[in-house]
Amino acid sequence: MSQEYDVIVIGGGATGAGTARDCALRGLKTLLIERYDFTNGATGRNHGLLHSGARYAVNDAESAEECIKENMILRKIARHCVEEHDGLFITLPEDDLEYQKTFVERCQHAGIRADIITPEDALRREPAVNPRLIGAVVVPDGSVDPFRLTIANVLDARLHGADVLTYHEVTSLIINNGRVEGVNLRNNLTGETSEARAQITVNAAGIWGTLIAKMAGAQVSMFPAKGSLLIFGHRVNNMVINRCRKPANADILVPGDAITVIGTTSDRVPIETVDNLRVTPEEVEVLLTEGAQLAPALASTRIIRAYCGVRPLVASDDDPTGRNISRGIVCLDHETRDGMAGFITITGGKLMTYRLMAEIATDMVCKKLGVNKRCTTAENALPGTQPDSVEHEYDVVKDHSPYGRRSAGEDNRDENKTYVSHVQQGRFGNNAHNIEAGRPDKDALVCECEQVTVGEVEYAMEHQMVERLIQLRRRTRTGMGTCQGQLCALRAACVLSHKTGVEAAKADLRNFLNERWKGMQPVAWGSTLSEAQLIQRVYRDVCGL
Amino acid sequence: MKYNTVIIGGGLTGLVSGIQLQEQGQRVCIISFGQTLLHFSSGSFSGEESNTDVQALLKNAGIATVAGGYRLTPLGELRPAALTLEGYYHSETAELKEKSFAIVRLPKYLGLPIEFLQDTLTAQGREVSIITPDEVVGCPAEVILVPACKAGYDLKKTYGKRVSLIAALPPSIPGQHIHAKLQQYFQKIGGTYINGDKVVRSTLQTDEKGVRVQSVETQNLGDELIVADHYILASGSFQSEGLQSNYDHVWEPVFGVDTNAPEDRTAWTALDFFEDQPYQHIGVLTDEAGHALVEGRPVSNLYPAGHILGALRTDIQNLNDALRIAKNL
């Protein structure tokens, strides 16, 4: 198989998906390639913080300014992925209150609203905050669901003609006369090999980008900075809580959906290890101790899992933690830099600035292709947030409801709102009304913790490139709740088997249980250990797996 | 309140030892937190070989079982079982004896992985059809499988031997039935069953004869202490809160019985979900006569039994122990 494209984008994180979207919107024939599922790297392994930029205001003004601009854009174009709840930067007695002055000044300089409030006011607005605080500043932090955000970009790219391949890994670049002409691929599910050709190849592979660049003989020195985080079983706080001091370990607490996330640590790890990282007991210790400083309730709140990711920082100096490296965006033209034409690397940056990174990369692609089209990603809302969403493209007509609960094309949810339709709207925005409902077989619950119905699973299979449980989890939150897949994994695997066949679904179930355990194992004590024992009971004893 | 024996934990082990003791003429009190592992039952009792005493005791309580042979898992595999509830699909050998199966798909019910079950049975050369409850009448299949849920039990009631139950995902209806029958029988023969209460404290007495439990105190009864000659600790493993843990240790919350838990937390778990998990082997310690050890010293009237000794113990092991302990009291 060989296909001709204008541009190939490598990497299914937010940056890659955003770049593919931008390219497609500008009329380029685009292919997006991801070696596993979307958001498998740093995109899916962070706080889900909708940064105001305040965290960088003092040390990295450029990133701070980028963050606040993108923050405001995402609130418009990705409304269904964002929770707007503001954030606090608190000063504790052991911190220097002088820092607050500098902090507010630098925020204002970067264009970030920063209001000093009294500790009493802070406690009233956020009762979970450490009552020992002596100062507080409110900033426009929020939270963002990176899974939802990335898939929305992928969907929009596809709607504008892009092809998308998941579970395809780039094994080498096709290079002719100092020019990258395409990629050789391996299907990671079947082992089949293939190739794809394009005039320009964009390397948006995050930390793995250093390995892709190497294939073109280019050296991009990365600084793999591992960050570990913990998820608590319920939403302890309703505002983001930060420490008002120099960024350090475990000083951000982010509420999102029904949970709260504390993070992160920051440690340099060897690039060879980034595919097999685990959260260490020492990191758990640090996260718990520091987390209780932000919100004392964390000390007695159940931890449902631990996870870690690797920031794709671009190496600059000998900073052993990577805390001082700029979160700034790096876009490399390998033609001028390394004499390798048709090849671009976009890296650095943050989840918050993925859209801007995509814009910068796509600008460079267009310039190379001689295409004169303006970027529109900051104005055009993503699928799910658009007033008129993708149902027209997919021509979905679904109305089984004897009660007229839903009918094609119009959203009459407000009149007959159920809890399930409410959470589905949260997950899919205004695409939610394309989910089949109003029939017992479609309304049956696959996942009780997160209220996922059979209809929703089938919708995700049909429209959101879902064949596996891990994909289903990222699109619908199935298995993300307190039971961590105890009952829902098997139910969902059965529904998925209609598409993949039973054998693949069985293997997938085993992998999924192991993936869930990977996050539970570092925090396997208390309720989490009890839950793990019950999962063993269900799958090993009752089911005989 | 004074009893001959107090049993902490109202699951399978606690109830069976309580029934045995009550039948031996003792005055017995069971204190149950409310949930038991029976709610995760497969409809069979696991273990190598069934004990006829156990089967007879269950029968007296109104629970009819078939000994030996194999049960059918929700995924369609045959697994050895010591005892299986009557009415469930059961095979004497490790092979399915019938050629054709029908599986009933109940509306809105996802507790039985029908696709997986069908696939496994088909792979063994069996003819498998999926039918609706209305199609049971006139279905030519040799075996009609219905999931062991409320609606499945209703079908079983309607069609009798024509349909066979098969275990489904928890909550387990067969487990709830077993629990209800045992509890009713225990109470019928004079036992006291305190439900929804929890032992929060115990008093140990040390004298020249050694260490003894003097009394226990529950959450609801407060000052009204419960006193007995003997105490059976059948409060289960982590999943039933018989054992508790935090980030640096494991403990038994009622009496502080010693455990075999490794000090280092990382040694409680294995990295792969399907590997043997060390925490499944964590249990309280006893001396050779089965007395609980507290700070290394045997407590002469405290006997741990069941999953609190280790979660991988089979139902039959637990039941045999329960009977043995009871007979010695």
CSV table of C-alpha atoms in Angstrom, one decimal, chain B residues 29-302:
chain,number,residue,atom,x,y,z
B,29,CYS,CA,-24.2,-14.9,68.8
B,30,ILE,CA,-23.0,-13.9,65.4
B,31,ILE,CA,-22.2,-10.2,64.8
B,32,SER,CA,-22.3,-9.2,61.1
B,33,PHE,CA,-21.3,-6.0,59.5
B,34,GLY,CA,-23.8,-6.8,56.8
B,35,GLN,CA,-21.8,-7.6,53.7
B,36,THR,CA,-20.2,-10.9,53.0
B,37,LEU,CA,-18.1,-12.5,50.3
B,38,LEU,CA,-21.2,-14.7,49.6
B,39,HIS,CA,-22.5,-11.7,47.6
B,40,PHE,CA,-19.7,-12.6,45.1
B,41,SER,CA,-20.5,-16.3,45.0
B,42,SER,CA,-20.5,-18.3,41.8
B,43,GLY,CA,-23.3,-20.7,43.0
B,44,SER,CA,-20.6,-23.4,43.7
B,45,PHE,CA,-18.3,-24.0,46.7
B,46,SER,CA,-14.7,-24.2,45.7
B,47,GLY,CA,-12.3,-26.8,46.9
B,48,GLU,CA,-10.9,-30.2,46.2
B,49,GLU,CA,-13.3,-32.6,48.0
B,50,SER,CA,-16.5,-32.0,49.6
B,51,ASN,CA,-17.1,-33.1,53.2
B,52,THR,CA,-20.4,-35.0,53.7
B,53,ASP,CA,-20.9,-33.2,57.1
B,54,VAL,CA,-20.8,-29.9,55.2
B,55,GLN,CA,-23.3,-31.1,52.6
B,56,ALA,CA,-25.6,-32.4,55.3
B,57,LEU,CA,-25.5,-29.2,57.2
B,58,LEU,CA,-26.3,-27.2,54.1
B,59,LYS,CA,-29.2,-29.5,53.4
B,60,ASN,CA,-30.6,-29.0,56.8
B,61,ALA,CA,-30.6,-25.3,56.2
B,62,GLY,CA,-32.5,-25.9,53.0
B,63,ILE,CA,-29.6,-25.6,50.6
B,64,ALA,CA,-29.5,-28.6,48.2
B,65,THR,CA,-26.2,-29.2,46.5
B,66,VAL,CA,-24.5,-31.7,44.1
B,67,ALA,CA,-21.1,-33.0,45.2
B,68,GLY,CA,-18.0,-33.0,43.0
B,69,GLY,CA,-17.9,-32.6,39.2
B,70,TYR,CA,-17.6,-29.3,37.4
B,71,ARG,CA,-19.4,-26.0,37.3
B,72,LEU,CA,-19.7,-23.8,34.2
B,73,THR,CA,-18.2,-20.3,34.5
B,74,PRO,CA,-19.8,-17.3,32.9
B,75,LEU,CA,-17.1,-17.5,30.3
B,76,GLY,CA,-18.1,-21.0,29.4
B,77,GLU,CA,-15.2,-22.9,31.0
B,78,LEU,CA,-15.7,-26.0,33.1
B,79,ARG,CA,-14.0,-25.7,36.5
B,80,PRO,CA,-13.9,-28.2,39.3
B,81,ALA,CA,-16.3,-27.5,42.2
B,82,ALA,CA,-16.7,-29.2,45.5
B,83,LEU,CA,-20.4,-28.5,45.8
B,84,THR,CA,-22.7,-26.9,43.3
B,85,LEU,CA,-26.2,-25.6,44.1
B,86,GLU,CA,-29.0,-27.7,42.6
B,87,GLY,CA,-30.5,-26.2,39.5
B,88,TYR,CA,-27.2,-24.9,38.2
B,89,TYR,CA,-25.5,-26.4,35.2
B,90,HIS,CA,-23.2,-29.1,36.4
B,91,SER,CA,-21.1,-31.7,34.6
B,92,GLU,CA,-19.7,-34.9,36.2
B,93,THR,CA,-16.8,-34.9,33.9
B,94,ALA,CA,-14.4,-32.2,32.5
B,95,GLU,CA,-16.3,-32.4,29.2
B,96,LEU,CA,-19.7,-31.0,28.3
B,97,LYS,CA,-22.0,-34.0,27.9
B,98,GLU,CA,-24.6,-32.3,25.8
B,99,LYS,CA,-24.4,-31.4,22.1
B,100,SER,CA,-26.7,-28.4,21.9
B,101,PHE,CA,-27.1,-25.3,24.1
B,102,ALA,CA,-29.4,-22.3,24.1
B,103,ILE,CA,-28.5,-19.2,26.1
B,104,VAL,CA,-31.4,-16.9,27.2
B,105,ARG,CA,-30.7,-13.2,26.6
B,106,LEU,CA,-32.7,-11.2,29.1
B,107,PRO,CA,-33.7,-7.7,28.1
B,108,LYS,CA,-31.5,-4.9,29.6
B,109,TYR,CA,-29.4,-7.5,31.5
B,110,LEU,CA,-25.6,-7.4,30.9
B,111,GLY,CA,-24.4,-9.6,33.8
B,112,LEU,CA,-23.7,-12.6,31.7
B,113,PRO,CA,-21.1,-12.3,29.0
B,114,ILE,CA,-23.2,-14.1,26.4
B,115,GLU,CA,-20.8,-13.5,23.5
B,116,PHE,CA,-17.9,-15.0,25.4
B,117,LEU,CA,-19.9,-17.9,26.6
B,118,GLN,CA,-21.3,-18.7,23.2
B,119,ASP,CA,-17.8,-18.6,21.7
B,120,THR,CA,-16.3,-20.9,24.2
B,121,LEU,CA,-19.1,-23.5,23.9
B,122,THR,CA,-18.9,-23.3,20.1
B,123,ALA,CA,-15.2,-23.8,20.2
B,124,GLN,CA,-15.9,-27.1,21.9
B,125,GLY,CA,-18.0,-28.2,18.9
B,126,ARG,CA,-21.3,-27.5,20.6
B,127,GLU,CA,-24.3,-26.0,18.8
B,128,VAL,CA,-25.2,-22.8,20.5
B,129,SER,CA,-28.2,-20.5,20.0
B,130,ILE,CA,-29.2,-17.3,21.7
B,131,ILE,CA,-32.9,-17.0,22.5
B,132,THR,CA,-35.3,-14.7,24.2
B,133,PRO,CA,-37.3,-15.7,27.4
B,134,ASP,CA,-40.3,-16.2,25.1
B,135,GLU,CA,-38.5,-18.8,23.0
B,136,VAL,CA,-37.8,-21.1,25.9
B,137,VAL,CA,-41.0,-23.0,25.2
B,138,GLY,CA,-40.3,-25.1,22.2
B,139,CYS,CA,-36.6,-24.6,22.2
B,140,PRO,CA,-35.0,-27.8,20.9
B,141,ALA,CA,-31.6,-27.4,22.6
B,142,GLU,CA,-30.6,-30.1,25.2
B,143,VAL,CA,-29.6,-27.4,27.7
B,144,ILE,CA,-31.1,-24.0,28.2
B,145,LEU,CA,-28.9,-21.7,30.2
B,146,VAL,CA,-30.3,-18.7,32.1
B,147,PRO,CA,-28.2,-16.3,34.0
B,148,ALA,CA,-28.5,-16.5,37.8
B,149,CYS,CA,-30.1,-13.1,38.3
B,150,LYS,CA,-33.6,-12.2,39.5
B,151,ALA,CA,-35.3,-12.7,36.1
B,152,GLY,CA,-33.3,-15.9,35.6
B,153,TYR,CA,-34.5,-17.3,38.9
B,154,ASP,CA,-38.1,-16.4,37.8
B,155,LEU,CA,-37.6,-18.4,34.6
B,156,LYS,CA,-36.2,-21.3,36.6
B,157,LYS,CA,-39.3,-21.2,38.7
B,158,THR,CA,-41.6,-21.3,35.6
B,159,TYR,CA,-39.7,-23.9,33.6
B,160,GLY,CA,-38.1,-26.1,36.3
B,161,LYS,CA,-35.7,-28.6,35.0
B,162,ARG,CA,-36.0,-27.4,31.5
B,163,VAL,CA,-33.6,-24.6,32.2
B,164,SER,CA,-30.2,-24.6,34.0
B,165,LEU,CA,-28.8,-21.6,35.9
B,166,ILE,CA,-25.3,-20.3,35.2
B,167,ALA,CA,-23.3,-17.9,37.4
B,168,ALA,CA,-23.4,-14.2,36.4
B,169,LEU,CA,-21.6,-11.1,37.5
B,170,PRO,CA,-22.1,-10.0,41.1
B,171,PRO,CA,-24.2,-9.1,43.0
B,172,SER,CA,-24.7,-12.8,43.3
B,173,ILE,CA,-28.3,-14.0,43.7
B,174,PRO,CA,-27.3,-17.5,44.6
B,175,GLY,CA,-24.9,-16.1,47.2
B,176,GLN,CA,-27.7,-14.0,48.7
B,177,HIS,CA,-29.9,-17.1,48.8
B,178,ILE,CA,-27.2,-19.2,50.6
B,179,HIS,CA,-26.7,-16.4,53.0
B,180,ALA,CA,-30.4,-15.9,53.7
B,181,LYS,CA,-31.0,-19.7,54.2
B,182,LEU,CA,-28.1,-20.1,56.5
B,183,GLN,CA,-29.0,-17.1,58.6
B,184,GLN,CA,-32.7,-18.1,58.9
B,185,TYR,CA,-31.7,-21.6,59.9
B,186,PHE,CA,-29.2,-20.4,62.5
B,187,GLN,CA,-31.9,-18.2,64.0
B,188,LYS,CA,-34.5,-20.9,63.8
B,189,ILE,CA,-32.4,-23.2,65.9
B,190,GLY,CA,-32.0,-20.5,68.5
B,191,GLY,CA,-28.9,-18.5,67.4
B,192,THR,CA,-28.7,-14.7,67.9
B,193,TYR,CA,-27.7,-12.9,64.7
B,194,ILE,CA,-26.9,-9.2,65.1
B,195,ASN,CA,-26.9,-7.6,61.7
B,196,GLY,CA,-25.5,-4.3,60.6
B,197,ASP,CA,-23.3,-3.9,63.7
B,198,LYS,CA,-19.6,-3.9,64.0
B,199,VAL,CA,-17.2,-5.0,66.8
B,200,VAL,CA,-15.2,-1.9,67.5
B,201,ARG,CA,-13.2,-2.9,70.7
B,202,SER,CA,-12.2,-5.9,72.6
B,203,THR,CA,-10.8,-6.4,76.1
B,204,LEU,CA,-8.0,-8.9,76.6
B,205,GLN,CA,-7.2,-10.2,80.0
B,206,THR,CA,-3.7,-11.4,81.0
B,207,ASP,CA,-3.1,-13.6,84.0
B,208,GLU,CA,-0.9,-16.6,85.1
B,209,LYS,CA,-2.9,-18.8,82.7
B,210,GLY,CA,-2.2,-16.6,79.7
B,211,VAL,CA,-4.2,-14.2,77.6
B,212,ARG,CA,-8.0,-14.4,77.2
B,213,VAL,CA,-10.6,-12.3,75.5
B,214,GLN,CA,-12.9,-11.0,78.2
B,215,SER,CA,-15.5,-9.1,76.2
B,216,VAL,CA,-16.2,-7.3,72.9
B,217,GLU,CA,-18.0,-4.0,72.3
B,218,THR,CA,-20.0,-3.1,69.3
B,219,GLN,CA,-20.8,0.2,67.6
B,220,ASN,CA,-24.5,0.0,68.2
B,221,LEU,CA,-24.6,-1.6,71.6
B,222,GLY,CA,-21.9,0.6,73.1
B,223,ASP,CA,-21.5,0.0,76.8
B,224,GLU,CA,-23.5,-3.2,76.7
B,225,LEU,CA,-20.5,-5.5,76.4
B,226,ILE,CA,-20.8,-8.9,74.8
B,227,VAL,CA,-19.2,-11.7,76.8
B,228,ALA,CA,-18.5,-15.3,75.8
B,229,ASP,CA,-16.4,-18.3,76.7
B,230,HIS,CA,-15.1,-18.5,73.2
B,231,TYR,CA,-14.7,-16.2,70.2
B,232,ILE,CA,-14.4,-17.1,66.6
B,233,LEU,CA,-12.9,-14.5,64.3
B,234,ALA,CA,-14.5,-15.1,60.9
B,235,SER,CA,-14.4,-11.5,59.7
B,236,GLY,CA,-12.8,-12.2,56.3
B,237,SER,CA,-9.9,-10.7,54.4
B,238,PHE,CA,-9.3,-7.1,53.2
B,239,GLN,CA,-12.4,-7.2,51.0
B,240,SER,CA,-14.6,-7.8,54.0
B,241,GLU,CA,-12.6,-5.5,56.3
B,242,GLY,CA,-11.5,-8.4,58.5
B,243,LEU,CA,-8.0,-7.1,57.6
B,244,GLN,CA,-7.2,-3.5,57.2
B,245,SER,CA,-4.3,-1.7,55.7
B,246,ASN,CA,-2.8,1.7,55.1
B,247,TYR,CA,0.3,2.8,53.3
B,248,ASP,CA,2.6,1.4,55.9
B,249,HIS,CA,1.0,-1.6,57.6
B,250,VAL,CA,-1.6,-4.3,57.8
B,251,TRP,CA,-3.6,-4.9,60.9
B,252,GLU,CA,-6.5,-6.9,62.3
B,253,PRO,CA,-8.8,-4.2,63.7
B,254,VAL,CA,-10.8,-6.0,66.5
B,255,PHE,CA,-8.2,-7.8,68.6
B,256,GLY,CA,-4.9,-6.7,67.0
B,257,VAL,CA,-4.1,-10.3,66.0
B,258,ASP,CA,-0.6,-10.6,64.5
B,259,THR,CA,-0.4,-11.0,60.7
B,260,ASN,CA,2.1,-12.5,58.3
B,261,ALA,CA,2.1,-9.3,56.2
B,262,PRO,CA,5.5,-8.2,54.9
B,263,GLU,CA,6.7,-4.9,56.4
B,264,ASP,CA,7.6,-3.5,53.1
B,265,ARG,CA,4.4,-2.4,51.2
B,266,THR,CA,5.9,-3.2,47.8
B,267,ALA,CA,6.0,-6.9,48.8
B,268,TRP,CA,2.2,-7.0,49.2
B,269,THR,CA,1.6,-6.9,45.4
B,270,ALA,CA,3.0,-8.4,42.2
B,271,LEU,CA,3.3,-6.2,39.1
B,272,ASP,CA,1.2,-8.4,36.9
B,273,PHE,CA,-2.5,-8.7,37.7
B,274,PHE,CA,-2.6,-12.3,36.7
B,275,GLU,CA,0.5,-13.3,38.8
B,276,ASP,CA,0.0,-14.8,42.2
B,277,GLN,CA,-0.6,-11.7,44.4
B,278,PRO,CA,1.2,-11.8,47.7
B,279,TYR,CA,-1.6,-9.9,49.5
B,280,GLN,CA,-3.9,-12.9,48.8
B,281,HIS,CA,-1.7,-14.8,51.2
B,282,ILE,CA,-1.8,-12.3,54.0
B,283,GLY,CA,-3.6,-13.6,57.0
B,284,VAL,CA,-3.6,-13.6,60.8
B,285,LEU,CA,-1.3,-15.9,62.7
B,286,THR,CA,-2.3,-18.8,65.0
B,287,ASP,CA,-0.5,-21.3,67.1
B,288,GLU,CA,-0.6,-25.0,66.3
B,289,ALA,CA,-3.9,-25.5,68.1
B,290,GLY,CA,-5.5,-22.7,66.1
B,291,HIS,CA,-5.5,-20.0,68.8
B,292,ALA,CA,-4.9,-16.4,67.6
B,293,LEU,CA,-1.5,-14.9,68.3
B,294,VAL,CA,-1.5,-11.4,69.7
B,295,GLU,CA,2.0,-9.9,70.1
B,296,GLY,CA,3.3,-13.4,69.8
B,297,ARG,CA,1.2,-14.8,72.6
B,298,PRO,CA,-1.7,-17.3,72.0
B,299,VAL,CA,-5.1,-16.0,73.1
B,300,SER,CA,-6.6,-19.1,74.6
B,301,ASN,CA,-10.3,-18.5,73.6
B,302,LEU,CA,-9.9,-16.8,70.2
